[in-house]
């Protein structure tokens, strides 16, 4: 089980992703993410010395999460495209307009 410091670094790695659309200066973000990945690996080795595969498992979770995000974005695009053709509940319209 991850503790707060493990989760904080893992969340920072996820947030600081250089492949996000619209980024202008990708290289500095990727460098920060690389540093955070090194910090995460060290943190996991210190906090979980008996879990040698934990870092690899978290990297796989990041890959899985990116796939889910990609699918979510595609679904939102379909919803936006069809939104004009259908009458959505006002609450759903409010939720989707900010995404």
mmCIF file of N, CA and C in Angstrom:
data_model
loop_
_atom_site.group_PDB
_atom_site.id
_atom_site.type_symbol
_atom_site.label_atom_id
_atom_site.label_comp_id
_atom_site.label_asym_id
_atom_site.label_seq_id
_atom_site.Cartn_x
_atom_site.Cartn_y
_atom_site.Cartn_z
ATOM 1 N N UNK A 1 0.843 -1.179 0.000
ATOM 2 C CA UNK A 1 0.000 0.000 0.000
ATOM 3 C C UNK A 1 0.888 1.242 0.000
ATOM 4 N N UNK A 2 0.515 2.196 -0.818
ATOM 5 C CA UNK A 2 1.300 3.425 -0.924
ATOM 6 C C UNK A 2 0.955 4.374 0.211
ATOM 7 N N UNK A 3 1.967 5.072 0.726
ATOM 8 C CA UNK A 3 1.692 6.084 1.740
ATOM 9 C C UNK A 3 1.528 7.447 1.061
ATOM 10 N N UNK A 4 1.305 8.467 1.859
ATOM 11 C CA UNK A 4 1.026 9.801 1.312
ATOM 12 C C UNK A 4 2.170 10.337 0.459
ATOM 13 N N UNK A 5 3.404 10.110 0.889
ATOM 14 C CA UNK A 5 4.537 10.627 0.112
ATOM 15 C C UNK A 5 4.676 9.885 -1.216
ATOM 16 N N UNK A 6 4.428 8.580 -1.211
ATOM 17 C CA UNK A 6 4.446 7.813 -2.463
ATOM 18 C C UNK A 6 3.388 8.351 -3.425
ATOM 19 N N UNK A 7 2.186 8.531 -2.901
ATOM 20 C CA UNK A 7 1.076 9.008 -3.731
ATOM 21 C C UNK A 7 1.305 10.422 -4.246
ATOM 22 N N UNK A 8 1.910 11.266 -3.408
ATOM 23 C CA UNK A 8 2.162 12.647 -3.829
ATOM 24 C C UNK A 8 3.121 12.690 -5.018
ATOM 25 N N UNK A 9 4.178 11.920 -4.947
ATOM 26 C CA UNK A 9 5.140 11.898 -6.059
ATOM 27 C C UNK A 9 4.508 11.268 -7.292
ATOM 28 N N UNK A 10 3.754 10.185 -7.095
ATOM 29 C CA UNK A 10 3.083 9.519 -8.214
ATOM 30 C C UNK A 10 2.106 10.477 -8.896
ATOM 31 N N UNK A 11 1.339 11.219 -8.111
ATOM 32 C CA UNK A 11 0.399 12.193 -8.686
ATOM 33 C C UNK A 11 1.143 13.281 -9.449
ATOM 34 N N UNK A 12 2.264 13.744 -8.913
ATOM 35 C CA UNK A 12 3.049 14.772 -9.598
ATOM 36 C C UNK A 12 3.580 14.261 -10.931
ATOM 37 N N UNK A 13 4.007 13.004 -10.962
ATOM 38 C CA UNK A 13 4.492 12.407 -12.214
ATOM 39 C C UNK A 13 3.375 12.394 -13.252
ATOM 40 N N UNK A 14 2.182 12.041 -12.821
ATOM 41 C CA UNK A 14 1.044 11.976 -13.739
ATOM 42 C C UNK A 14 0.677 13.365 -14.248
ATOM 43 N N UNK A 15 0.643 14.330 -13.348
ATOM 44 C CA UNK A 15 0.249 15.695 -13.725
ATOM 45 C C UNK A 15 1.270 16.321 -14.665
ATOM 46 N N UNK A 16 2.547 16.109 -14.398
ATOM 47 C CA UNK A 16 3.601 16.712 -15.214
ATOM 48 C C UNK A 16 3.941 15.813 -16.393
ATOM 49 N N UNK A 17 3.021 15.725 -17.294
ATOM 50 C CA UNK A 17 3.193 14.891 -18.480
ATOM 51 C C UNK A 17 3.420 15.782 -19.689
ATOM 52 N N UNK A 18 4.499 15.534 -20.412
ATOM 53 C CA UNK A 18 4.853 16.365 -21.557
ATOM 54 C C UNK A 18 4.023 16.126 -22.797
ATOM 55 N N UNK A 19 3.182 15.109 -22.777
ATOM 56 C CA UNK A 19 2.396 14.812 -23.976
ATOM 57 C C UNK A 19 0.991 15.407 -23.942
ATOM 58 N N UNK A 20 0.771 16.340 -23.052
ATOM 59 C CA UNK A 20 -0.540 16.996 -22.998
ATOM 60 C C UNK A 20 -0.679 17.962 -24.172
ATOM 61 N N UNK A 21 -1.858 18.000 -24.773
ATOM 62 C CA UNK A 21 -2.056 18.904 -25.916
ATOM 63 C C UNK A 21 -1.970 20.368 -25.494
ATOM 64 N N UNK A 22 -1.392 21.174 -26.353
ATOM 65 C CA UNK A 22 -1.329 22.609 -26.117
ATOM 66 C C UNK A 22 -0.105 23.087 -25.364
ATOM 67 N N UNK A 23 0.768 22.189 -24.959
ATOM 68 C CA UNK A 23 1.971 22.611 -24.243
ATOM 69 C C UNK A 23 2.955 23.256 -25.204
ATOM 70 N N UNK A 24 3.579 24.332 -24.753
ATOM 71 C CA UNK A 24 4.531 25.049 -25.586
ATOM 72 C C UNK A 24 5.952 24.558 -25.318
ATOM 73 N N UNK A 25 6.347 24.524 -24.067
ATOM 74 C CA UNK A 25 7.705 24.110 -23.688
ATOM 75 C C UNK A 25 7.666 22.706 -23.095
ATOM 76 N N UNK A 26 7.705 21.721 -23.935
ATOM 77 C CA UNK A 26 7.578 20.329 -23.509
ATOM 78 C C UNK A 26 8.844 19.833 -22.811
ATOM 79 N N UNK A 27 10.006 20.207 -23.306
ATOM 80 C CA UNK A 27 11.271 19.676 -22.784
ATOM 81 C C UNK A 27 11.438 19.914 -21.281
ATOM 82 N N UNK A 28 11.227 21.133 -20.761
ATOM 83 C CA UNK A 28 11.387 21.325 -19.312
ATOM 84 C C UNK A 28 10.410 20.471 -18.491
ATOM 85 N N UNK A 29 9.217 20.291 -19.007
ATOM 86 C CA UNK A 29 8.231 19.478 -18.298
ATOM 87 C C UNK A 29 8.683 18.021 -18.269
ATOM 88 N N UNK A 30 9.184 17.536 -19.391
ATOM 89 C CA UNK A 30 9.678 16.156 -19.440
ATOM 90 C C UNK A 30 10.871 15.963 -18.513
ATOM 91 N N UNK A 31 11.724 16.976 -18.399
ATOM 92 C CA UNK A 31 12.879 16.881 -17.501
ATOM 93 C C UNK A 31 12.427 16.805 -16.047
ATOM 94 N N UNK A 32 11.430 17.609 -15.701
ATOM 95 C CA UNK A 32 10.893 17.567 -14.337
ATOM 96 C C UNK A 32 10.250 16.212 -14.077
ATOM 97 N N UNK A 33 9.498 15.717 -15.059
ATOM 98 C CA UNK A 33 8.862 14.416 -14.889
ATOM 99 C C UNK A 33 9.914 13.315 -14.716
ATOM 100 N N UNK A 34 10.989 13.375 -15.465
ATOM 101 C CA UNK A 34 12.064 12.384 -15.312
ATOM 102 C C UNK A 34 12.657 12.428 -13.905
ATOM 103 N N UNK A 35 12.861 13.637 -13.394
ATOM 104 C CA UNK A 35 13.381 13.776 -12.028
ATOM 105 C C UNK A 35 12.401 13.196 -11.012
ATOM 106 N N UNK A 36 11.123 13.451 -11.240
ATOM 107 C CA UNK A 36 10.109 12.913 -10.336
ATOM 108 C C UNK A 36 10.032 11.388 -10.419
ATOM 109 N N UNK A 37 10.206 10.847 -11.608
ATOM 110 C CA UNK A 37 10.221 9.386 -11.745
ATOM 111 C C UNK A 37 11.388 8.778 -10.968
ATOM 112 N N UNK A 38 12.538 9.432 -11.026
ATOM 113 C CA UNK A 38 13.690 8.958 -10.254
ATOM 114 C C UNK A 38 13.404 9.055 -8.754
ATOM 115 N N UNK A 39 12.777 10.162 -8.354
ATOM 116 C CA UNK A 39 12.429 10.338 -6.942
ATOM 117 C C UNK A 39 11.419 9.280 -6.499
ATOM 118 N N UNK A 40 10.459 8.986 -7.356
ATOM 119 C CA UNK A 40 9.462 7.965 -7.031
ATOM 120 C C UNK A 40 10.116 6.596 -6.874
ATOM 121 N N UNK A 41 11.001 6.271 -7.788
ATOM 122 C CA UNK A 41 11.681 4.974 -7.703
ATOM 123 C C UNK A 41 12.474 4.864 -6.398
ATOM 124 N N UNK A 42 13.197 5.912 -6.046
ATOM 125 C CA UNK A 42 13.965 5.912 -4.802
ATOM 126 C C UNK A 42 13.036 5.833 -3.590
ATOM 127 N N UNK A 43 11.975 6.612 -3.611
ATOM 128 C CA UNK A 43 11.004 6.617 -2.516
ATOM 129 C C UNK A 43 10.414 5.226 -2.304
ATOM 130 N N UNK A 44 10.071 4.562 -3.386
ATOM 131 C CA UNK A 44 9.487 3.222 -3.285
ATOM 132 C C UNK A 44 10.502 2.211 -2.766
ATOM 133 N N UNK A 45 11.750 2.346 -3.181
ATOM 134 C CA UNK A 45 12.795 1.442 -2.680
ATOM 135 C C UNK A 45 12.993 1.615 -1.174
ATOM 136 N N UNK A 46 12.903 2.869 -0.712
ATOM 137 C CA UNK A 46 13.077 3.136 0.716
ATOM 138 C C UNK A 46 11.864 2.687 1.526
ATOM 139 N N UNK A 47 10.677 2.988 1.042
ATOM 140 C CA UNK A 47 9.454 2.694 1.794
ATOM 141 C C UNK A 47 8.964 1.260 1.641
ATOM 142 N N UNK A 48 9.322 0.622 0.540
ATOM 143 C CA UNK A 48 8.817 -0.727 0.244
ATOM 144 C C UNK A 48 9.965 -1.615 -0.257
ATOM 145 N N UNK A 49 10.943 -1.875 0.601
ATOM 146 C CA UNK A 49 12.116 -2.634 0.146
ATOM 147 C C UNK A 49 11.799 -4.065 -0.301
ATOM 148 N N UNK A 50 10.688 -4.606 0.165
ATOM 149 C CA UNK A 50 10.324 -5.978 -0.203
ATOM 150 C C UNK A 50 9.473 -6.051 -1.463
ATOM 151 N N UNK A 51 9.127 -4.906 -2.026
ATOM 152 C CA UNK A 51 8.274 -4.866 -3.226
ATOM 153 C C UNK A 51 9.098 -4.397 -4.418
ATOM 154 N N UNK A 52 9.904 -5.279 -4.943
ATOM 155 C CA UNK A 52 10.835 -4.899 -6.009
ATOM 156 C C UNK A 52 10.133 -4.529 -7.313
ATOM 157 N N UNK A 53 8.925 -5.004 -7.521
ATOM 158 C CA UNK A 53 8.203 -4.730 -8.767
ATOM 159 C C UNK A 53 7.212 -3.571 -8.653
ATOM 160 N N UNK A 54 7.175 -2.909 -7.513
ATOM 161 C CA UNK A 54 6.181 -1.856 -7.295
ATOM 162 C C UNK A 54 6.343 -0.699 -8.276
ATOM 163 N N UNK A 55 7.566 -0.275 -8.527
ATOM 164 C CA UNK A 55 7.793 0.828 -9.465
ATOM 165 C C UNK A 55 7.306 0.447 -10.857
ATOM 166 N N UNK A 56 7.624 -0.751 -11.297
ATOM 167 C CA UNK A 56 7.171 -1.217 -12.618
ATOM 168 C C UNK A 56 5.650 -1.290 -12.678
ATOM 169 N N UNK A 57 5.032 -1.723 -11.594
ATOM 170 C CA UNK A 57 3.564 -1.792 -11.559
ATOM 171 C C UNK A 57 2.947 -0.397 -11.660
ATOM 172 N N UNK A 58 3.553 0.569 -10.989
ATOM 173 C CA UNK A 58 3.035 1.936 -11.063
ATOM 174 C C UNK A 58 3.221 2.525 -12.455
ATOM 175 N N UNK A 59 4.323 2.213 -13.102
ATOM 176 C CA UNK A 59 4.520 2.672 -14.483
ATOM 177 C C UNK A 59 3.440 2.087 -15.388
ATOM 178 N N UNK A 60 3.081 0.832 -15.158
ATOM 179 C CA UNK A 60 2.012 0.213 -15.943
ATOM 180 C C UNK A 60 0.675 0.887 -15.648
ATOM 181 N N UNK A 61 0.445 1.233 -14.390
ATOM 182 C CA UNK A 61 -0.794 1.943 -14.033
ATOM 183 C C UNK A 61 -0.859 3.294 -14.737
ATOM 184 N N UNK A 62 0.293 3.957 -14.874
ATOM 185 C CA UNK A 62 0.321 5.233 -15.598
ATOM 186 C C UNK A 62 -0.081 5.026 -17.052
ATOM 187 N N UNK A 63 0.415 3.967 -17.655
ATOM 188 C CA UNK A 63 0.061 3.648 -19.036
ATOM 189 C C UNK A 63 -1.431 3.362 -19.147
ATOM 190 N N UNK A 64 -1.948 2.587 -18.204
ATOM 191 C CA UNK A 64 -3.384 2.286 -18.195
ATOM 192 C C UNK A 64 -4.208 3.559 -18.029
ATOM 193 N N UNK A 65 -3.755 4.430 -17.140
ATOM 194 C CA UNK A 65 -4.472 5.677 -16.893
ATOM 195 C C UNK A 65 -4.485 6.563 -18.132
ATOM 196 N N UNK A 66 -3.383 6.636 -18.835
ATOM 197 C CA UNK A 66 -3.333 7.430 -20.070
ATOM 198 C C UNK A 66 -4.311 6.887 -21.106
ATOM 199 N N UNK A 67 -4.439 5.568 -21.175
ATOM 200 C CA UNK A 67 -5.386 4.963 -22.108
ATOM 201 C C UNK A 67 -6.817 5.327 -21.726
ATOM 202 N N UNK A 68 -7.121 5.289 -20.439
ATOM 203 C CA UNK A 68 -8.456 5.659 -19.974
ATOM 204 C C UNK A 68 -8.736 7.124 -20.293
ATOM 205 N N UNK A 69 -7.754 7.986 -20.071
ATOM 206 C CA UNK A 69 -7.925 9.410 -20.373
ATOM 207 C C UNK A 69 -8.167 9.617 -21.864
ATOM 208 N N UNK A 70 -7.418 8.917 -22.698
ATOM 209 C CA UNK A 70 -7.602 9.020 -24.147
ATOM 210 C C UNK A 70 -9.012 8.605 -24.540
ATOM 211 N N UNK A 71 -9.478 7.504 -23.992
ATOM 212 C CA UNK A 71 -10.832 7.041 -24.289
ATOM 213 C C UNK A 71 -11.876 8.032 -23.782
ATOM 214 N N UNK A 72 -11.621 8.621 -22.622
ATOM 215 C CA UNK A 72 -12.538 9.609 -22.050
ATOM 216 C C UNK A 72 -12.636 10.844 -22.950
ATOM 217 N N UNK A 73 -11.496 11.324 -23.420
ATOM 218 C CA UNK A 73 -11.478 12.491 -24.304
ATOM 219 C C UNK A 73 -12.235 12.191 -25.593
ATOM 220 N N UNK A 74 -12.032 11.003 -26.138
ATOM 221 C CA UNK A 74 -12.748 10.628 -27.361
ATOM 222 C C UNK A 74 -14.250 10.579 -27.117
ATOM 223 N N UNK A 75 -14.651 10.045 -25.980
ATOM 224 C CA UNK A 75 -16.071 9.991 -25.645
ATOM 225 C C UNK A 75 -16.648 11.392 -25.485
ATOM 226 N N UNK A 76 -15.902 12.275 -24.835
ATOM 227 C CA UNK A 76 -16.364 13.654 -24.682
ATOM 228 C C UNK A 76 -16.531 14.338 -26.033
ATOM 229 N N UNK A 77 -15.636 14.059 -26.954
ATOM 230 C CA UNK A 77 -15.759 14.642 -28.293
ATOM 231 C C UNK A 77 -17.021 14.149 -28.984
ATOM 232 N N UNK A 78 -17.336 12.886 -28.822
ATOM 233 C CA UNK A 78 -18.569 12.343 -29.403
ATOM 234 C C UNK A 78 -19.784 13.002 -28.760
ATOM 235 N N UNK A 79 -19.738 13.164 -27.448
ATOM 236 C CA UNK A 79 -20.859 13.797 -26.748
ATOM 237 C C UNK A 79 -21.034 15.229 -27.219
ATOM 238 N N UNK A 80 -19.935 15.972 -27.317
ATOM 239 C CA UNK A 80 -20.028 17.360 -27.786
ATOM 240 C C UNK A 80 -20.578 17.433 -29.203
ATOM 241 N N UNK A 81 -20.147 16.503 -30.037
ATOM 242 C CA UNK A 81 -20.588 16.498 -31.430
ATOM 243 C C UNK A 81 -22.081 16.217 -31.530
ATOM 244 N N UNK A 82 -22.560 15.308 -30.723
ATOM 245 C CA UNK A 82 -23.975 14.943 -30.779
ATOM 246 C C UNK A 82 -24.839 15.790 -29.859
ATOM 247 N N UNK A 83 -24.199 16.589 -29.004
ATOM 248 C CA UNK A 83 -24.952 17.401 -28.047
ATOM 249 C C UNK A 83 -25.942 18.322 -28.744
ATOM 250 N N UNK A 84 -25.536 18.890 -29.861
ATOM 251 C CA UNK A 84 -26.415 19.804 -30.587
ATOM 252 C C UNK A 84 -27.617 19.066 -31.162
ATOM 253 N N UNK A 85 -27.438 17.785 -31.434
ATOM 254 C CA UNK A 85 -28.514 17.010 -32.037
ATOM 255 C C UNK A 85 -29.490 16.455 -31.007
ATOM 256 N N UNK A 86 -29.104 16.445 -29.752
ATOM 257 C CA UNK A 86 -29.981 15.885 -28.740
ATOM 258 C C UNK A 86 -30.213 16.878 -27.621
ATOM 259 N N UNK A 87 -31.250 16.658 -26.897
ATOM 260 C CA UNK A 87 -31.609 17.555 -25.803
ATOM 261 C C UNK A 87 -31.133 16.934 -24.491
ATOM 262 N N UNK A 88 -30.016 17.431 -23.976
ATOM 263 C CA UNK A 88 -29.482 16.927 -22.720
ATOM 264 C C UNK A 88 -30.119 17.653 -21.546
ATOM 265 N N UNK A 89 -30.151 16.974 -20.447
ATOM 266 C CA UNK A 89 -30.618 17.583 -19.206
ATOM 267 C C UNK A 89 -29.710 18.775 -18.897
ATOM 268 N N UNK A 90 -30.267 19.883 -18.393
ATOM 269 C CA UNK A 90 -29.457 21.083 -18.126
ATOM 270 C C UNK A 90 -28.239 20.826 -17.232
ATOM 271 N N UNK A 91 -28.367 19.921 -16.266
ATOM 272 C CA UNK A 91 -27.233 19.614 -15.399
ATOM 273 C C UNK A 91 -26.098 18.982 -16.199
ATOM 274 N N UNK A 92 -26.422 18.064 -17.098
ATOM 275 C CA UNK A 92 -25.401 17.446 -17.943
ATOM 276 C C UNK A 92 -24.786 18.466 -18.891
ATOM 277 N N UNK A 93 -25.596 19.371 -19.416
ATOM 278 C CA UNK A 93 -25.062 20.421 -20.293
ATOM 279 C C UNK A 93 -24.034 21.263 -19.544
ATOM 280 N N UNK A 94 -24.332 21.584 -18.290
ATOM 281 C CA UNK A 94 -23.414 22.394 -17.493
ATOM 282 C C UNK A 94 -22.107 21.643 -17.223
ATOM 283 N N UNK A 95 -22.205 20.364 -16.958
ATOM 284 C CA UNK A 95 -21.009 19.560 -16.691
ATOM 285 C C UNK A 95 -20.128 19.490 -17.931
ATOM 286 N N UNK A 96 -20.732 19.206 -19.083
ATOM 287 C CA UNK A 96 -19.962 18.996 -20.307
ATOM 288 C C UNK A 96 -19.402 20.277 -20.901
ATOM 289 N N UNK A 97 -20.002 21.410 -20.619
ATOM 290 C CA UNK A 97 -19.514 22.652 -21.235
ATOM 291 C C UNK A 97 -18.129 23.042 -20.728
ATOM 292 N N UNK A 98 -17.783 22.625 -19.524
ATOM 293 C CA UNK A 98 -16.491 22.996 -18.937
ATOM 294 C C UNK A 98 -15.397 21.966 -19.191
ATOM 295 N N UNK A 99 -15.705 20.900 -19.878
ATOM 296 C CA UNK A 99 -14.703 19.853 -20.120
ATOM 297 C C UNK A 99 -14.008 20.038 -21.429
#
